[in-house]
Coordinates of C-alpha atoms in Angstrom, one line a residue:
E1 CA 11.6 6.4 -3.7
D2 CA 11.6 7.3 0.1
L3 CA 9.6 10.4 -0.7
G4 CA 7.1 8.0 -3.4
F5 CA 7.2 5.8 -0.2
R6 CA 6.0 8.4 2.2
V7 CA 3.8 10.0 0.0
L8 CA 1.8 6.3 -0.6
K9 CA 1.8 5.7 3.0
R10 CA 0.0 8.5 3.6
R11 CA -2.6 7.9 0.5
L12 CA -3.6 4.6 2.0
R13 CA -4.2 5.9 5.7
T14 CA -5.9 9.0 4.3
I15 CA -8.1 6.2 2.6
A16 CA -8.4 3.5 5.7
S17 CA -9.7 6.4 7.6
K18 CA -13.0 6.7 5.9
A19 CA -16.2 4.6 7.3
D20 CA -16.9 3.5 3.3
A21 CA -12.8 2.2 2.7
P22 CA -12.0 -1.3 1.1
F23 CA -9.4 -2.3 3.8
I24 CA -8.7 -1.5 7.3
G25 CA -5.3 -0.6 7.2
A26 CA -2.3 -0.8 4.6
I27 CA 1.0 -1.1 4.8
A28 CA 4.0 -0.1 2.1
R29 CA 7.8 -1.1 2.5
S30 CA 11.3 -2.0 0.3
Q31 CA 14.3 -3.3 2.1
D32 CA 17.5 -4.5 0.6
L33 CA 17.7 -8.5 1.6
F34 CA 21.8 -9.4 1.8
H35 CA 22.6 -7.1 -0.6
S36 CA 21.6 -9.0 -3.2
A37 CA 17.9 -8.1 -4.0
H38 CA 15.6 -4.8 -3.5
V39 CA 12.5 -5.8 -2.4
V40 CA 8.7 -3.8 -3.0
Q41 CA 5.7 -5.0 -0.3
I42 CA 2.7 -3.9 0.2
G43 CA -0.3 -5.3 1.8
A44 CA -3.5 -4.5 3.5
D45 CA -5.9 -5.7 5.6
S46 CA -10.0 -6.5 4.8
E47 CA -12.9 -7.8 5.7
T48 CA -13.2 -11.0 4.4
D49 CA -15.6 -9.9 1.3
K50 CA -13.5 -6.1 0.0
W51 CA -10.3 -8.2 -0.7
Q52 CA -10.8 -7.3 -4.4
A53 CA -11.7 -3.6 -3.4
A54 CA -9.0 -3.8 -1.5
L55 CA -6.8 -4.9 -4.0
T56 CA -7.5 -2.8 -6.8
T57 CA -7.4 0.8 -5.0
I58 CA -4.3 -0.4 -3.8
D59 CA -3.0 -1.0 -7.0
Q60 CA -4.2 2.3 -8.8
E61 CA -3.2 4.7 -6.0
Q62 CA 0.4 2.4 -6.4
R63 CA 0.1 3.2 -10.1
R64 CA -0.8 7.3 -9.5
I65 CA 3.4 7.0 -8.0

């Protein structure tokens, strides 16, 4: 899991660094909450008109992992 998150974070950073990126920045993380739930979070900051492209790109990259 840790390796997968590292790869995903690297891919998201690479995408965000491009001039035509659908998002400005993104995060991917996981954590255990109170020893009862394992939570995975993936989020991004995008311009208002690019939120759908950002969501699509993140979904595609997550599925590639």
